[in-house]
mmCIF file of C-alpha atoms in Angstrom:
data_model
loop_
_atom_site.group_PDB
_atom_site.id
_atom_site.type_symbol
_atom_site.label_atom_id
_atom_site.label_comp_id
_atom_site.label_asym_id
_atom_site.label_seq_id
_atom_site.Cartn_x
_atom_site.Cartn_y
_atom_site.Cartn_z
ATOM 1 C CA MET A 1 5.160 1.023 -36.245
ATOM 2 C CA SER A 2 2.548 -1.739 -36.116
ATOM 3 C CA ARG A 3 3.276 -4.593 -33.530
ATOM 4 C CA LEU A 4 3.482 -7.265 -35.983
ATOM 5 C CA LEU A 5 6.118 -5.371 -37.919
ATOM 6 C CA PHE A 6 7.859 -4.491 -34.720
ATOM 7 C CA LEU A 7 8.259 -8.388 -33.843
ATOM 8 C CA PHE A 8 9.292 -9.288 -37.415
ATOM 9 C CA ILE A 9 12.090 -6.693 -37.291
ATOM 10 C CA LEU A 10 13.242 -7.518 -33.816
ATOM 11 C CA SER A 11 13.376 -11.290 -34.716
ATOM 12 C CA CYS A 12 15.666 -10.244 -37.839
ATOM 13 C CA LEU A 13 17.861 -7.951 -35.773
ATOM 14 C CA SER A 14 18.496 -10.376 -32.860
ATOM 15 C CA GLY A 15 19.384 -13.051 -35.165
ATOM 16 C CA SER A 16 17.296 -15.510 -33.181
ATOM 17 C CA ALA A 17 13.710 -16.864 -33.464
ATOM 18 C CA MET A 18 11.503 -15.269 -30.942
ATOM 19 C CA ALA A 19 8.363 -16.669 -29.615
ATOM 20 C CA GLN A 20 5.223 -15.097 -31.035
ATOM 21 C CA ASP A 21 4.189 -11.834 -29.203
ATOM 22 C CA SER A 22 7.197 -12.323 -26.750
ATOM 23 C CA LEU A 23 10.239 -10.510 -25.661
ATOM 24 C CA ARG A 24 12.721 -11.562 -23.072
ATOM 25 C CA VAL A 25 14.362 -8.666 -21.196
ATOM 26 C CA LEU A 26 17.056 -8.564 -18.543
ATOM 27 C CA PHE A 27 17.391 -5.437 -16.316
ATOM 28 C CA VAL A 28 20.885 -5.191 -14.864
ATOM 29 C CA GLY A 29 21.217 -2.502 -12.365
ATOM 30 C CA ASN A 30 20.671 -1.494 -8.679
ATOM 31 C CA SER A 31 17.739 -0.001 -6.586
ATOM 32 C CA TYR A 32 16.991 2.589 -9.508
ATOM 33 C CA THR A 33 15.883 -0.574 -11.293
ATOM 34 C CA TYR A 34 14.149 -2.557 -8.448
ATOM 35 C CA PHE A 35 12.411 0.049 -6.482
ATOM 36 C CA TRP A 36 8.701 -0.255 -6.988
ATOM 37 C CA ASN A 37 9.127 -3.072 -9.637
ATOM 38 C CA LEU A 38 10.380 -1.330 -12.692
ATOM 39 C CA PRO A 39 10.529 -4.531 -14.871
ATOM 40 C CA GLN A 40 7.148 -5.892 -13.813
ATOM 41 C CA THR A 41 5.511 -2.567 -14.423
ATOM 42 C CA VAL A 42 7.060 -2.511 -17.906
ATOM 43 C CA SER A 43 5.823 -6.105 -18.539
ATOM 44 C CA THR A 44 2.260 -5.318 -17.236
ATOM 45 C CA MET A 45 1.946 -2.241 -19.507
ATOM 46 C CA ALA A 46 3.039 -4.210 -22.348
ATOM 47 C CA GLU A 47 0.541 -6.919 -21.514
ATOM 48 C CA ASN A 48 -2.273 -4.162 -21.695
ATOM 49 C CA ARG A 49 -1.301 -3.649 -25.364
ATOM 50 C CA GLY A 50 -1.211 -7.645 -26.098
ATOM 51 C CA VAL A 51 2.572 -7.800 -26.105
ATOM 52 C CA THR A 52 4.180 -10.257 -23.740
ATOM 53 C CA ILE A 53 7.498 -9.003 -22.074
ATOM 54 C CA VAL A 54 9.123 -11.606 -19.809
ATOM 55 C CA ALA A 55 10.994 -9.271 -17.588
ATOM 56 C CA ARG A 56 13.693 -10.168 -15.285
ATOM 57 C CA LYS A 57 16.446 -8.360 -13.166
ATOM 58 C CA SER A 58 19.801 -8.749 -11.737
ATOM 59 C CA THR A 59 20.091 -6.123 -9.154
ATOM 60 C CA ALA A 60 21.807 -5.005 -5.890
ATOM 61 C CA GLY A 61 21.364 -1.909 -3.894
ATOM 62 C CA GLY A 62 24.129 0.817 -4.692
ATOM 63 C CA SER A 63 25.801 -1.438 -7.062
ATOM 64 C CA THR A 64 27.881 -0.312 -10.093
ATOM 65 C CA TRP A 65 28.770 -2.000 -13.282
ATOM 66 C CA LYS A 66 32.082 -2.598 -12.063
ATOM 67 C CA GLN A 67 30.762 -4.578 -8.973
ATOM 68 C CA HIS A 68 28.374 -6.499 -11.401
ATOM 69 C CA TRP A 69 31.265 -7.467 -13.582
ATOM 70 C CA LYS A 70 33.461 -8.712 -10.656
ATOM 71 C CA GLY A 71 30.676 -10.571 -9.059
ATOM 72 C CA GLU A 72 30.747 -8.607 -5.803
ATOM 73 C CA LYS A 73 27.372 -8.439 -3.682
ATOM 74 C CA GLU A 74 26.840 -11.900 -4.730
ATOM 75 C CA LEU A 75 25.781 -10.692 -8.123
ATOM 76 C CA LYS A 76 25.871 -13.147 -11.125
ATOM 77 C CA SER A 77 24.861 -10.779 -13.826
ATOM 78 C CA ARG A 78 27.692 -12.089 -16.256
ATOM 79 C CA LYS A 79 26.559 -15.476 -16.006
ATOM 80 C CA ILE A 80 22.806 -14.679 -16.260
ATOM 81 C CA ILE A 81 23.418 -12.641 -19.474
ATOM 82 C CA ALA A 82 25.648 -15.280 -21.128
ATOM 83 C CA GLN A 83 23.219 -18.056 -20.286
ATOM 84 C CA GLY A 84 19.745 -16.385 -20.182
ATOM 85 C CA ASN A 85 18.870 -16.333 -23.966
ATOM 86 C CA TRP A 86 17.762 -12.772 -23.804
ATOM 87 C CA ASP A 87 16.564 -10.465 -26.558
ATOM 88 C CA VAL A 88 17.447 -7.374 -24.843
ATOM 89 C CA VAL A 89 19.593 -6.410 -21.722
ATOM 90 C CA VAL A 90 18.957 -2.920 -20.124
ATOM 91 C CA LEU A 91 22.234 -1.590 -18.304
ATOM 92 C CA GLN A 92 21.838 0.989 -15.493
ATOM 93 C CA ASN A 93 24.922 1.994 -13.744
ATOM 94 C CA HIS A 94 25.130 3.733 -10.226
ATOM 95 C CA SER A 95 23.344 7.133 -10.209
ATOM 96 C CA MET A 96 26.573 8.952 -9.641
ATOM 97 C CA SER A 97 28.891 6.911 -11.555
ATOM 98 C CA THR A 98 29.154 9.413 -14.718
ATOM 99 C CA ILE A 99 30.176 12.097 -12.028
ATOM 100 C CA ASN A 100 32.366 10.327 -9.565
ATOM 101 C CA ASN A 101 33.804 7.442 -11.619
ATOM 102 C CA PRO A 102 33.643 8.383 -15.332
ATOM 103 C CA GLY A 103 36.701 5.995 -16.246
ATOM 104 C CA ASP A 104 34.952 3.083 -14.659
ATOM 105 C CA PHE A 105 31.851 4.083 -16.341
ATOM 106 C CA ALA A 106 33.290 3.971 -19.833
ATOM 107 C CA ASP A 107 35.370 0.873 -19.135
ATOM 108 C CA TYR A 108 32.827 -1.430 -17.609
ATOM 109 C CA GLY A 109 30.061 -0.039 -19.800
ATOM 110 C CA GLU A 110 32.064 -1.327 -22.908
ATOM 111 C CA LYS A 111 32.705 -4.571 -21.322
ATOM 112 C CA PHE A 112 28.981 -5.190 -20.620
ATOM 113 C CA ILE A 113 28.005 -4.125 -24.126
ATOM 114 C CA ASP A 114 30.435 -6.486 -25.695
ATOM 115 C CA LEU A 115 29.294 -9.247 -23.491
ATOM 116 C CA VAL A 116 25.629 -8.610 -24.244
ATOM 117 C CA ARG A 117 26.348 -8.566 -28.049
ATOM 118 C CA GLU A 118 28.291 -11.789 -27.482
ATOM 119 C CA SER A 119 25.506 -13.514 -25.967
ATOM 120 C CA GLY A 120 23.112 -12.457 -28.884
ATOM 121 C CA ALA A 121 21.047 -9.981 -27.138
ATOM 122 C CA ILE A 122 20.761 -6.227 -27.921
ATOM 123 C CA PRO A 123 22.191 -3.782 -25.209
ATOM 124 C CA ILE A 124 20.109 -0.675 -24.138
ATOM 125 C CA LEU A 125 21.511 2.064 -21.804
ATOM 126 C CA TYR A 126 19.232 3.160 -19.113
ATOM 127 C CA MET A 127 20.017 6.991 -18.395
ATOM 128 C CA THR A 128 19.346 7.664 -14.893
ATOM 129 C CA TRP A 129 18.296 11.151 -13.300
ATOM 130 C CA ALA A 130 19.570 13.755 -11.185
ATOM 131 C CA ARG A 131 19.147 13.961 -7.544
ATOM 132 C CA GLU A 132 16.360 15.929 -6.305
ATOM 133 C CA PHE A 133 18.474 18.490 -4.588
ATOM 134 C CA ASN A 134 20.897 19.105 -7.632
ATOM 135 C CA PRO A 135 18.913 19.089 -11.045
ATOM 136 C CA LEU A 136 22.252 20.335 -12.599
ATOM 137 C CA MET A 137 23.878 16.775 -12.181
ATOM 138 C CA GLN A 138 21.762 15.812 -15.154
ATOM 139 C CA LYS A 139 24.108 17.365 -17.815
ATOM 140 C CA ALA A 140 26.929 14.948 -16.725
ATOM 141 C CA ILE A 141 24.784 12.029 -16.510
ATOM 142 C CA SER A 142 23.258 12.634 -20.018
ATOM 143 C CA GLU A 143 26.489 13.193 -21.502
ATOM 144 C CA GLY A 144 28.067 10.050 -20.023
ATOM 145 C CA TYR A 145 25.451 7.945 -21.202
ATOM 146 C CA LYS A 146 25.154 9.692 -24.599
ATOM 147 C CA THR A 147 28.888 9.426 -25.388
ATOM 148 C CA LEU A 148 29.061 5.724 -24.272
ATOM 149 C CA GLY A 149 26.042 5.116 -26.592
ATOM 150 C CA LYS A 150 27.440 7.028 -29.483
ATOM 151 C CA GLU A 151 30.999 5.475 -29.192
ATOM 152 C CA HIS A 152 29.420 1.841 -29.105
ATOM 153 C CA GLN A 153 26.291 2.455 -31.310
ATOM 154 C CA VAL A 154 23.920 1.427 -28.474
ATOM 155 C CA TYR A 155 20.381 2.909 -27.854
ATOM 156 C CA VAL A 156 20.217 5.164 -24.888
ATOM 157 C CA ALA A 157 16.903 5.289 -23.072
ATOM 158 C CA PRO A 158 16.765 9.015 -21.871
ATOM 159 C CA VAL A 159 14.825 8.469 -18.653
ATOM 160 C CA GLY A 160 16.759 11.182 -16.821
ATOM 161 C CA GLU A 161 15.951 13.786 -19.469
ATOM 162 C CA VAL A 162 12.341 12.835 -19.322
ATOM 163 C CA TRP A 163 12.412 13.204 -15.453
ATOM 164 C CA ALA A 164 14.002 16.658 -15.952
ATOM 165 C CA LYS A 165 11.234 17.724 -18.251
ATOM 166 C CA ALA A 166 8.783 16.554 -15.755
ATOM 167 C CA ARG A 167 10.298 18.315 -12.762
ATOM 168 C CA THR A 168 10.141 21.548 -14.968
ATOM 169 C CA LEU A 169 6.550 21.347 -16.265
ATOM 170 C CA ARG A 170 5.035 19.782 -13.213
ATOM 171 C CA PRO A 171 7.015 20.500 -9.760
ATOM 172 C CA ASP A 172 3.886 19.298 -8.016
ATOM 173 C CA ILE A 173 4.344 15.680 -9.049
ATOM 174 C CA ARG A 174 6.455 13.905 -6.538
ATOM 175 C CA LEU A 175 8.909 11.680 -8.482
ATOM 176 C CA PHE A 176 11.152 11.082 -5.694
ATOM 177 C CA ASP A 177 11.012 8.771 -2.592
ATOM 178 C CA PRO A 178 11.428 10.870 0.505
ATOM 179 C CA ASP A 179 15.132 10.180 0.292
ATOM 180 C CA SER A 180 15.468 12.510 -2.680
ATOM 181 C CA SER A 181 17.194 9.932 -4.801
ATOM 182 C CA HIS A 182 15.067 6.811 -5.566
ATOM 183 C CA PRO A 183 11.695 6.940 -7.537
ATOM 184 C CA SER A 184 8.372 7.094 -5.886
ATOM 185 C CA THR A 185 5.905 4.872 -7.456
ATOM 186 C CA ILE A 186 4.987 7.682 -9.689
ATOM 187 C CA GLY A 187 8.649 8.134 -10.671
ATOM 188 C CA THR A 188 8.769 4.280 -11.395
ATOM 189 C CA TYR A 189 5.577 4.768 -13.617
ATOM 190 C CA LEU A 190 7.226 7.477 -15.606
ATOM 191 C CA THR A 191 10.193 5.477 -16.155
ATOM 192 C CA ALA A 192 8.184 2.493 -17.171
ATOM 193 C CA CYS A 193 6.353 4.606 -19.673
ATOM 194 C CA VAL A 194 9.862 5.227 -21.459
ATOM 195 C CA PHE A 195 10.870 1.702 -21.403
ATOM 196 C CA PHE A 196 7.256 0.549 -22.761
ATOM 197 C CA THR A 197 7.771 2.857 -25.699
ATOM 198 C CA VAL A 198 11.394 1.939 -26.358
ATOM 199 C CA LEU A 199 10.779 -1.797 -26.290
ATOM 200 C CA THR A 200 7.399 -2.026 -28.044
ATOM 201 C CA GLY A 201 7.693 0.784 -30.302
ATOM 202 C CA GLU A 202 4.292 1.937 -29.208
ATOM 203 C CA LYS A 203 2.980 5.396 -27.850
ATOM 204 C CA SER A 204 2.220 5.311 -24.029
ATOM 205 C CA ASN A 205 -0.778 7.364 -24.357
ATOM 206 C CA GLY A 206 -3.811 5.577 -23.196
ATOM 207 C CA LEU A 207 -2.026 3.173 -20.819
ATOM 208 C CA PRO A 208 -4.117 2.556 -17.417
ATOM 209 C CA GLU A 209 -3.354 4.813 -14.430
ATOM 210 C CA ARG A 210 -3.399 1.750 -12.146
ATOM 211 C CA ILE A 211 -0.878 -0.998 -13.027
ATOM 212 C CA SER A 212 -1.638 -4.241 -11.497
ATOM 213 C CA THR A 213 -1.256 -8.085 -11.840
ATOM 214 C CA ILE A 214 -2.645 -11.178 -10.219
ATOM 215 C CA ASP A 215 -0.749 -12.960 -7.606
ATOM 216 C CA LYS A 216 -0.529 -16.753 -7.057
ATOM 217 C CA ASN A 217 -3.431 -16.711 -4.874
ATOM 218 C CA GLY A 218 -5.730 -14.941 -7.444
ATOM 219 C CA GLU A 219 -5.539 -11.502 -5.656
ATOM 220 C CA GLU A 220 -5.152 -8.511 -7.433
ATOM 221 C CA LEU A 221 -1.608 -6.696 -6.722
ATOM 222 C CA PHE A 222 -0.974 -3.088 -7.572
ATOM 223 C CA TYR A 223 2.289 -1.857 -8.493
ATOM 224 C CA SER A 224 1.192 1.823 -8.959
ATOM 225 C CA MET A 225 -2.116 3.851 -8.605
ATOM 226 C CA MET A 226 -2.589 7.508 -9.516
ATOM 227 C CA SER A 227 -4.876 9.914 -10.855
ATOM 228 C CA LYS A 228 -5.902 9.744 -14.451
ATOM 229 C CA GLU A 229 -4.671 13.217 -14.882
ATOM 230 C CA ASP A 230 -1.302 12.568 -13.738
ATOM 231 C CA ALA A 231 -1.024 9.313 -15.875
ATOM 232 C CA THR A 232 -2.050 11.191 -18.729
ATOM 233 C CA PHE A 233 0.603 14.055 -18.236
ATOM 234 C CA MET A 234 3.375 11.435 -18.045
ATOM 235 C CA GLN A 235 2.324 9.626 -21.135
ATOM 236 C CA GLU A 236 1.935 12.737 -23.039
ATOM 237 C CA LEU A 237 5.295 13.883 -22.019
ATOM 238 C CA THR A 238 7.002 10.476 -22.844
ATOM 239 C CA ASP A 239 5.290 10.506 -26.217
ATOM 240 C CA SER A 240 6.443 14.103 -26.776
ATOM 241 C CA PHE A 241 9.892 12.962 -26.890
ATOM 242 C CA GLU A 242 9.175 10.922 -29.920
ATOM 243 C CA LEU A 243 11.179 8.101 -28.709
ATOM 244 C CA GLU A 244 12.152 5.525 -31.315
ATOM 245 C CA ARG A 245 12.338 1.782 -30.653
ATOM 246 C CA TYR A 246 15.771 0.615 -30.305
ATOM 247 C CA ASN A 247 18.022 -0.936 -33.008
ATOM 248 C CA ALA A 248 20.655 -3.474 -33.096
ATOM 249 C CA LYS A 249 23.641 -1.513 -34.071
#
């Protein structure tokens, strides 16, 4: 899909006028979102292709959708969603929520989906990955997000399943932080490739292996650096899933 067609369709689906070449995206979640600056990595990847994604986050370490909804940990996600004039809101729950609290996962997932739609934005569910020590967790995680997405006709970004495939094909790549739960810079890069494709409708192949920006002092600031070979593998892997751009249903 061409970029201009993508922007035209998005404007129609969202029901609001969107600035040329601009997309406002809010990431709601916890450390799986803020580790190694996932929102900024996605926006920098998009900038590389000439698409402006204004990415912001509402996060707190270890938080769940229930805590976001109740305003615990000083979170103000409901207010930020309602007043932010977002085009897309990405929803990421605690990594063990589908396993330990499936009832809350479904209940508060529905609440946030409804809130996001009421605000005029499009919700996207961010499927997380299994812990390094137990890849078998992925089945329950995937089923939880896919069931919620199907019941409410919400797009699910299958990050966890892309990670699972990467671990099978390239066990030498260190996707995890030393705690075996959070992403490394490489893991965040892979996650960002998924969201880049979902949000822009473009293939990730050809994105740079070094993701950087310029800070307020004019200095180059790097979000991630890796070999060209590893970056190409992650891009090809992401593109092999033939991810479609989200829709407004």
